[in-house]
Tab-separated table of N, CA and C in Angstrom:
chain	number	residue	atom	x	y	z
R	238	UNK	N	103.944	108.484	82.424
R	238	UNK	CA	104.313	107.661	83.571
R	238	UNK	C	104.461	106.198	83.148
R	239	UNK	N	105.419	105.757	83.662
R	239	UNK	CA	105.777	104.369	83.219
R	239	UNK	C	104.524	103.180	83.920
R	240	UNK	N	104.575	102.256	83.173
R	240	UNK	CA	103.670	100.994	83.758
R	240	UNK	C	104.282	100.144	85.147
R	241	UNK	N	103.669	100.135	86.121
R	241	UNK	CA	104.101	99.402	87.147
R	241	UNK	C	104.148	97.690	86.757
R	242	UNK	N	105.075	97.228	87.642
R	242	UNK	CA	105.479	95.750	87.127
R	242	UNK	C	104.662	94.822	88.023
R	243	UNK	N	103.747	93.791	88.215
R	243	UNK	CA	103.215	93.085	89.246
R	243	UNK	C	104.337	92.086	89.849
R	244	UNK	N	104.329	92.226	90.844
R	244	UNK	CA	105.159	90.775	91.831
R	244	UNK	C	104.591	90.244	92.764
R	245	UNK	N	105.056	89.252	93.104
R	245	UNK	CA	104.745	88.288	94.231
R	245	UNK	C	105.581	88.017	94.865
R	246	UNK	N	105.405	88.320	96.224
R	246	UNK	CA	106.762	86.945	97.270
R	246	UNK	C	105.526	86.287	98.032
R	247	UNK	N	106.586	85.231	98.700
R	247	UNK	CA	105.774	84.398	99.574
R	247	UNK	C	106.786	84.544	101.275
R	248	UNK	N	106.297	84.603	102.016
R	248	UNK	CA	107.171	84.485	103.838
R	248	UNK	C	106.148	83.073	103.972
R	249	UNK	N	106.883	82.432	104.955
R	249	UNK	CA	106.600	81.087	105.552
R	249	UNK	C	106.651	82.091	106.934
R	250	UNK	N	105.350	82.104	107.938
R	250	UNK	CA	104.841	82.777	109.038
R	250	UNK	C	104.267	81.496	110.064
R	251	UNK	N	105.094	81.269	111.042
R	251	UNK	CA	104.653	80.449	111.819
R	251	UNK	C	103.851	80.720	113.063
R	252	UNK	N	102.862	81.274	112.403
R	252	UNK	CA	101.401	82.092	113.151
R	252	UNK	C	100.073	81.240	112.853
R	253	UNK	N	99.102	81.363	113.436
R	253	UNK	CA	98.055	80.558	113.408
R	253	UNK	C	96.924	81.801	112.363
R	254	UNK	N	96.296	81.107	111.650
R	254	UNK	CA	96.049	81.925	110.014
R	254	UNK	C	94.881	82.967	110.900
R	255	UNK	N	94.064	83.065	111.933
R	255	UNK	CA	92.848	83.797	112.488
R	255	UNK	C	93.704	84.766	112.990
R	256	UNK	N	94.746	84.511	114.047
R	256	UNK	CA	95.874	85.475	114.663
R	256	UNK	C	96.571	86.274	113.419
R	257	UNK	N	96.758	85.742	112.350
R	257	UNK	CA	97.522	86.471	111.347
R	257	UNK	C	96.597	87.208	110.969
R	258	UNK	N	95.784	86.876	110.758
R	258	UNK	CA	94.141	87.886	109.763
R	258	UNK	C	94.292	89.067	110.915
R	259	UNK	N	93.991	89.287	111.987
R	259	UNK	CA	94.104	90.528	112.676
R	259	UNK	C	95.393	91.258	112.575
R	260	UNK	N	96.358	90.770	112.296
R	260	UNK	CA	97.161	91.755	111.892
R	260	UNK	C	97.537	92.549	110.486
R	261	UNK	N	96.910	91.887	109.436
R	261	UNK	CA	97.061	92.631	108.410
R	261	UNK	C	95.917	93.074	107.625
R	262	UNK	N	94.696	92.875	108.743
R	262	UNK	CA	92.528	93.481	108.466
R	262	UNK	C	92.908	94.753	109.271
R	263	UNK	N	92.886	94.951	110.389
R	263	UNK	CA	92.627	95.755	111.357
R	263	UNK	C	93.472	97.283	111.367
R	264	UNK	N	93.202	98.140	111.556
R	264	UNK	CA	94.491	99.219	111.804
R	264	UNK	C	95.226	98.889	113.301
R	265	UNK	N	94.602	98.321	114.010
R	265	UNK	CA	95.502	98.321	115.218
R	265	UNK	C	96.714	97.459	114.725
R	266	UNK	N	96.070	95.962	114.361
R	266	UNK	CA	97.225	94.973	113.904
R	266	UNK	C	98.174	95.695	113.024
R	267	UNK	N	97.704	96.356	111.703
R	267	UNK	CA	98.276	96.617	110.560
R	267	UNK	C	99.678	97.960	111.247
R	268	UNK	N	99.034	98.740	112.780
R	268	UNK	CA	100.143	99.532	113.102
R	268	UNK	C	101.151	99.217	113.823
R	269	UNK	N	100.878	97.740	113.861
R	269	UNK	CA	101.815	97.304	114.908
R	269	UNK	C	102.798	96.264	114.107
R	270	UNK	N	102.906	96.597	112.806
R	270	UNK	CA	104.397	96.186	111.767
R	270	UNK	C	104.273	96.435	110.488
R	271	UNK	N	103.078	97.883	110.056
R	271	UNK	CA	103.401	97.743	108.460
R	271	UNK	C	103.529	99.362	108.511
R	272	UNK	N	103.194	99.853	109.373
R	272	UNK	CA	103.026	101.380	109.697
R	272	UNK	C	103.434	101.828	110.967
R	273	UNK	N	103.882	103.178	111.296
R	273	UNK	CA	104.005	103.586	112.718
R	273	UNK	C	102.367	104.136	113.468
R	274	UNK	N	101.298	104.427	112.600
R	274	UNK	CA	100.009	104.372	113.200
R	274	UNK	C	99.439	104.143	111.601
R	275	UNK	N	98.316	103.378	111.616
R	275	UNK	CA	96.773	103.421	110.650
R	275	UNK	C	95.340	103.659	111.584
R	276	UNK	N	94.937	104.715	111.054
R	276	UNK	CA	93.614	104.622	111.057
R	276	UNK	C	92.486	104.898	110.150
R	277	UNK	N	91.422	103.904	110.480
R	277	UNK	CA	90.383	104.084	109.317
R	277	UNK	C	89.250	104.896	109.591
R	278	UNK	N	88.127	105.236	108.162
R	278	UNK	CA	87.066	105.215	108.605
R	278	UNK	C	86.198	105.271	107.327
R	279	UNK	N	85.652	103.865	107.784
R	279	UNK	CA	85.052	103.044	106.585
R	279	UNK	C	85.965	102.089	106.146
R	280	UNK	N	85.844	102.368	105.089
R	280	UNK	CA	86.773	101.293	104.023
R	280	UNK	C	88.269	102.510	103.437
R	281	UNK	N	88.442	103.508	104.311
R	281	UNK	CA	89.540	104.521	103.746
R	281	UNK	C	90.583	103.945	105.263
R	282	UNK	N	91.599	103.805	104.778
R	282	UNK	CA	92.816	103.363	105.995
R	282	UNK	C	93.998	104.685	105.681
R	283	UNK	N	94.260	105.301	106.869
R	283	UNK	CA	95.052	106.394	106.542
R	283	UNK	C	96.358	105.788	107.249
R	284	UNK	N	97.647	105.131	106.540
R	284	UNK	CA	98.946	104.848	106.835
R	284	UNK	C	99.760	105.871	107.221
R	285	UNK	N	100.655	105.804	108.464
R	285	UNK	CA	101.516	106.590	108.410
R	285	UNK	C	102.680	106.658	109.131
R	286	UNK	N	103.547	107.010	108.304
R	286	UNK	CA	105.044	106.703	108.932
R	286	UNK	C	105.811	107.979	108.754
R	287	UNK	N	106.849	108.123	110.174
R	287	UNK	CA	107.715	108.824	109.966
R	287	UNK	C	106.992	110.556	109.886
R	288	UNK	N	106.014	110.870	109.790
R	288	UNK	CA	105.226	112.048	109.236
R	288	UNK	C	104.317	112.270	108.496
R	289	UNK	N	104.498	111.409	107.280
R	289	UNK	CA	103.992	111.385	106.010
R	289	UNK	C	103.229	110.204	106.217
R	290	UNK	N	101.852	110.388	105.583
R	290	UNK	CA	100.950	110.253	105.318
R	290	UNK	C	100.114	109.126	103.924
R	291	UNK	N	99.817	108.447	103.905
R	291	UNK	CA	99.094	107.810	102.777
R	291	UNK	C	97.947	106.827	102.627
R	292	UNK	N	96.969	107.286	101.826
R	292	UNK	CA	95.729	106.916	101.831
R	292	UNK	C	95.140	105.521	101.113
R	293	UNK	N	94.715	104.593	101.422
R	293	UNK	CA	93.997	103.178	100.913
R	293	UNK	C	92.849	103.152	101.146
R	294	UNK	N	92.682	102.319	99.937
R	294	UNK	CA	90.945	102.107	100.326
R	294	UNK	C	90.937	100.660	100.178
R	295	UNK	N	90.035	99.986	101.439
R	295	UNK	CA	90.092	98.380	101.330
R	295	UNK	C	89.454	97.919	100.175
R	296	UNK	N	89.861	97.585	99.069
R	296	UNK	CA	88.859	97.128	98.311
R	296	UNK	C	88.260	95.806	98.444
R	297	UNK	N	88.839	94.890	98.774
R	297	UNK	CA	87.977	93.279	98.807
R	297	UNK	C	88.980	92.818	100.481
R	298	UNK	N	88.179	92.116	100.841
R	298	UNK	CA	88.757	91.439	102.585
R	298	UNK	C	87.386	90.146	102.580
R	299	UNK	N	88.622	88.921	102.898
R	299	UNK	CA	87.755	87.881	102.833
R	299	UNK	C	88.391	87.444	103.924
R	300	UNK	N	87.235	87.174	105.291
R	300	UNK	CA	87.575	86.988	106.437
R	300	UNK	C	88.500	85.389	106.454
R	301	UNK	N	89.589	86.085	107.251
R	301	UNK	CA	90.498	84.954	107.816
R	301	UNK	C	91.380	84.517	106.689
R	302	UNK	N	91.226	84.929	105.334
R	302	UNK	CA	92.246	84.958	104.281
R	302	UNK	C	93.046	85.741	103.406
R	303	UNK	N	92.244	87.303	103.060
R	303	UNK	CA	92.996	87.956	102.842
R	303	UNK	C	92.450	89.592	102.539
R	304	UNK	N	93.247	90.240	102.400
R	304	UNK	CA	93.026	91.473	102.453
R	304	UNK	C	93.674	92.278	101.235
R	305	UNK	N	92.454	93.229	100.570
R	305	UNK	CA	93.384	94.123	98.772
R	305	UNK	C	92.936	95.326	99.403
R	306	UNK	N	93.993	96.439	98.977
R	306	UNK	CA	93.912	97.525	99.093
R	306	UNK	C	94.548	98.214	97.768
R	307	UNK	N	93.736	99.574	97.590
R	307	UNK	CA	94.253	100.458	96.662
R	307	UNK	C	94.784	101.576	97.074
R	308	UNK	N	95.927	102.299	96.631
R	308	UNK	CA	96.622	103.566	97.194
R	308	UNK	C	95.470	104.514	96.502
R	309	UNK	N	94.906	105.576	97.209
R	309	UNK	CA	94.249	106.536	96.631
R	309	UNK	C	94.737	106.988	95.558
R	310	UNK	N	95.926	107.747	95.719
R	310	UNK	CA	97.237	108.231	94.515
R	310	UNK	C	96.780	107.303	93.552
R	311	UNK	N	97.009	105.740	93.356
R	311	UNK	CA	96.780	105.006	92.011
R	311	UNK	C	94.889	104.942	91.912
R	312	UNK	N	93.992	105.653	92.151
R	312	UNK	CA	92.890	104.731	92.189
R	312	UNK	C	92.214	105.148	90.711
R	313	UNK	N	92.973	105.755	89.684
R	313	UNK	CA	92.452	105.713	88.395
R	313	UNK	C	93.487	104.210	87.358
R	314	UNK	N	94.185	103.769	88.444
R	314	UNK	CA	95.109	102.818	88.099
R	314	UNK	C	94.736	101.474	88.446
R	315	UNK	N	95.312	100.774	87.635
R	315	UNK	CA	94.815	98.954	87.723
R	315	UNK	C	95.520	98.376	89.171
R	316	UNK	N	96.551	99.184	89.612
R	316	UNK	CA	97.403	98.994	90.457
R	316	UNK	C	96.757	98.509	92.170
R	317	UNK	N	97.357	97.854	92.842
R	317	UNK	CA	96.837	97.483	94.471
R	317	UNK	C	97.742	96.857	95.125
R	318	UNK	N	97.457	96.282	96.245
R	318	UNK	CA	98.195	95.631	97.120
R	318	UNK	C	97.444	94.435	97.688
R	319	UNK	N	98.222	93.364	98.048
R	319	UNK	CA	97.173	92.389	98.471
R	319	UNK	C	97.689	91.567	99.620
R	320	UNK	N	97.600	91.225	100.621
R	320	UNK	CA	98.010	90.513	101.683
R	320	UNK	C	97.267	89.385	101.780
R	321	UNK	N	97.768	87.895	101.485
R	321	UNK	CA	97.083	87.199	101.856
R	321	UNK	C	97.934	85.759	102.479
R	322	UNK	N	96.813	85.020	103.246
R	322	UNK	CA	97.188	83.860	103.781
R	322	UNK	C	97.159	82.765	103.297
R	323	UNK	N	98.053	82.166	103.353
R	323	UNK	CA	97.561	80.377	102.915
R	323	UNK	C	98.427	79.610	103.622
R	324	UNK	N	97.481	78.676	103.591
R	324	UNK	CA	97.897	77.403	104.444
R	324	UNK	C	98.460	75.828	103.405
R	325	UNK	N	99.518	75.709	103.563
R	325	UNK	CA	99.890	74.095	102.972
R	325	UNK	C	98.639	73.051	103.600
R	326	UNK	N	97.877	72.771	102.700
R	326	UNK	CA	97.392	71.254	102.310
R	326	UNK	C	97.472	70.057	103.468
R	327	UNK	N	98.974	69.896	102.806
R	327	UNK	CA	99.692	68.701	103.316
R	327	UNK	C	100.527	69.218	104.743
R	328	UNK	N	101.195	70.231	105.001
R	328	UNK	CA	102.455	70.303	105.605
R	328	UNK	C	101.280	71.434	106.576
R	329	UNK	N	100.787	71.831	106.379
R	329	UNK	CA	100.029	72.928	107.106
R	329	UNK	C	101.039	73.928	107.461
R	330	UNK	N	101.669	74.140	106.727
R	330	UNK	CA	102.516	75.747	107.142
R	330	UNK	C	101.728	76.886	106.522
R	331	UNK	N	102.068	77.783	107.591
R	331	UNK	CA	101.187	78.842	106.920
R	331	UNK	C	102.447	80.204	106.124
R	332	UNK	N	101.615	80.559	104.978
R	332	UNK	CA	102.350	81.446	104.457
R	332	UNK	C	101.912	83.085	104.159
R	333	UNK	N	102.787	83.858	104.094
R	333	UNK	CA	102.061	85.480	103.821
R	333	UNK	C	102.521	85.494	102.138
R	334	UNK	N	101.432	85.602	102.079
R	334	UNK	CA	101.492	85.776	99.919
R	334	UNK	C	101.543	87.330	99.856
R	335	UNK	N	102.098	88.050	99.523
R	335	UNK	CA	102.059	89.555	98.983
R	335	UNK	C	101.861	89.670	97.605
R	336	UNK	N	101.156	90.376	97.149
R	336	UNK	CA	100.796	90.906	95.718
R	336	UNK	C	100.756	92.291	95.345
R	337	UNK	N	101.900	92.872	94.802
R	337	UNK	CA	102.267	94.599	95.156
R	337	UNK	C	102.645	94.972	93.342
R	338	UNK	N	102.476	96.490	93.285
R	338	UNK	CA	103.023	96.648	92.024
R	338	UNK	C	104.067	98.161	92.065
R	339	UNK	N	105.251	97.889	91.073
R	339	UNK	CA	106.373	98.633	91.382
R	339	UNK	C	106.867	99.407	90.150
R	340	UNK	N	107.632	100.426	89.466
R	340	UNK	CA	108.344	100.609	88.448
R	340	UNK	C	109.187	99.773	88.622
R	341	UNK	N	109.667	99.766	86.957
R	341	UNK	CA	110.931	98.683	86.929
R	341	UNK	C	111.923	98.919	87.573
R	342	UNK	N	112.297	100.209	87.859
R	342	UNK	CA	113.546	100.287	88.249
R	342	UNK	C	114.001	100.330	89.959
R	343	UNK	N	112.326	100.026	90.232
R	343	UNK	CA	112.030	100.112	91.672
R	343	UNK	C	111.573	98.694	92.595
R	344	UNK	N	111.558	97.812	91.793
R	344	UNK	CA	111.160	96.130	92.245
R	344	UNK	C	111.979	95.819	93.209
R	345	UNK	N	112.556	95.794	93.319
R	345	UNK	CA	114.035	95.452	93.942
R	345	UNK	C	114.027	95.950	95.196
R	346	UNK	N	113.463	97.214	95.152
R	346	UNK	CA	113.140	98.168	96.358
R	346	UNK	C	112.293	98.026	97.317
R	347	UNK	N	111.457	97.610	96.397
R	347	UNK	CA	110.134	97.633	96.739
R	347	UNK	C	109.743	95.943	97.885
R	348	UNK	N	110.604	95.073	96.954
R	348	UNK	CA	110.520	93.901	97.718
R	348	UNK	C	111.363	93.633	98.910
R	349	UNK	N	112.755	94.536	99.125
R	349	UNK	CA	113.158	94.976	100.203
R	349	UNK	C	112.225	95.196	101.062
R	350	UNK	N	111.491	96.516	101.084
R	350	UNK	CA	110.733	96.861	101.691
R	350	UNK	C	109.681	95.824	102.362
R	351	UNK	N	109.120	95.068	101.125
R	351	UNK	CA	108.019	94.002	101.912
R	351	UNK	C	109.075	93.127	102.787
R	352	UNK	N	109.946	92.893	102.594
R	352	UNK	CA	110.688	91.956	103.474
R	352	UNK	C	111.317	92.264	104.849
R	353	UNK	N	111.691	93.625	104.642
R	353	UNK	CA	111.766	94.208	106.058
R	353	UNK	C	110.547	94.310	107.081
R	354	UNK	N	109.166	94.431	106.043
R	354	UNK	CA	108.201	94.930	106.710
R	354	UNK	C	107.507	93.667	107.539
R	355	UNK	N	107.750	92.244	106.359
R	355	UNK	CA	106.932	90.541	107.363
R	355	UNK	C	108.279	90.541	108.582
R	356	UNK	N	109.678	91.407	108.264
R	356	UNK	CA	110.322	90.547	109.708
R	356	UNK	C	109.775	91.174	110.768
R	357	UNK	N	109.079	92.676	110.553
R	357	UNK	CA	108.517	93.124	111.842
R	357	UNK	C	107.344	92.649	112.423
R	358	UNK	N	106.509	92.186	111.410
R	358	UNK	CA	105.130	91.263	111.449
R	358	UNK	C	105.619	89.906	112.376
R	359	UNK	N	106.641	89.004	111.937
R	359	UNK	CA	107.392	88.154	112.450
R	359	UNK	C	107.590	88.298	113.817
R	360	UNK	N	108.259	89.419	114.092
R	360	UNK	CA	108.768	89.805	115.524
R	360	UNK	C	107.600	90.193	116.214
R	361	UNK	N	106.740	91.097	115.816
R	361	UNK	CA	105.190	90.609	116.370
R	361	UNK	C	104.614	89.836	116.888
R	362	UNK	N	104.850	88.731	116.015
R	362	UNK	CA	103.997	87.665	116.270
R	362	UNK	C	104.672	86.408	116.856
R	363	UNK	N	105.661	86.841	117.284
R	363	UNK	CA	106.412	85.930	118.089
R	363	UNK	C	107.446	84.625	117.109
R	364	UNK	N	107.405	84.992	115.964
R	364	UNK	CA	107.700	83.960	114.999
R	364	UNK	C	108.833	84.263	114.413
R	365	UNK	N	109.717	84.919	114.742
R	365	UNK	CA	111.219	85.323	113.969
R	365	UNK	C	112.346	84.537	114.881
């Protein structure tokens, strides 16, 4: 199996950073633009769209900034996901940092995907 590639994007989210934390901590928030339902129990979040099914485990959540998860499927793997917030300093805009990992031939795809997925977060949150 090939090595997954790490990336980053950044969305500029004109949401208030406590309001944003409930939507990408919680399964209610998280089903209402990254999934068609999540539910947990414990630290296991069961995603699911369309039919199909897929399993995370929260690994680290630091209130009001950010949230890592591991796909069960990778959990003998270095591999995760990471949602997090930050706020400009100076300008106070707030931003969604993503931290995801992809095959090479799948990056491209993959960051599609995150980008379709903050405009629904966006439209959520009143900010598109």
């Amino acid at each position: 199996m090939e090595d997954k590639i790490k990336y980053e994007m950044e969305f500029v989210v004109h949401a208030s950073p406590s309001l944003l934390y409930q939507y990408i901590s919680t399964p209610s928030g998280l089903s209402e633009w990254f999934a068609d339902n999540v539910n947990s129990r414990g630290e296991v979040f069961k995603f699911i769209w369309d039919g199909s099914e897929e399993q995370a485990k929260l690994i680290t959540k630091k209130s009001g900034e950010r949230v890592k998860f591991k796909w069960l499927v990778d959990e003998d793997e270095p591999y995760y996901f990471e949602i997090r917030i930050q706020v400009d300093e100076i300008t106070k805009d707030v931003s969604v940092m993503i931290t995801d990992f992809a095959e090479e031939d799948e990056v491209d795809e993959a960051k599609m995907l995150w980008t379709n997925q903050i405009s629904d977060l966006k439209q959520v949150l009143g900010s598109a």
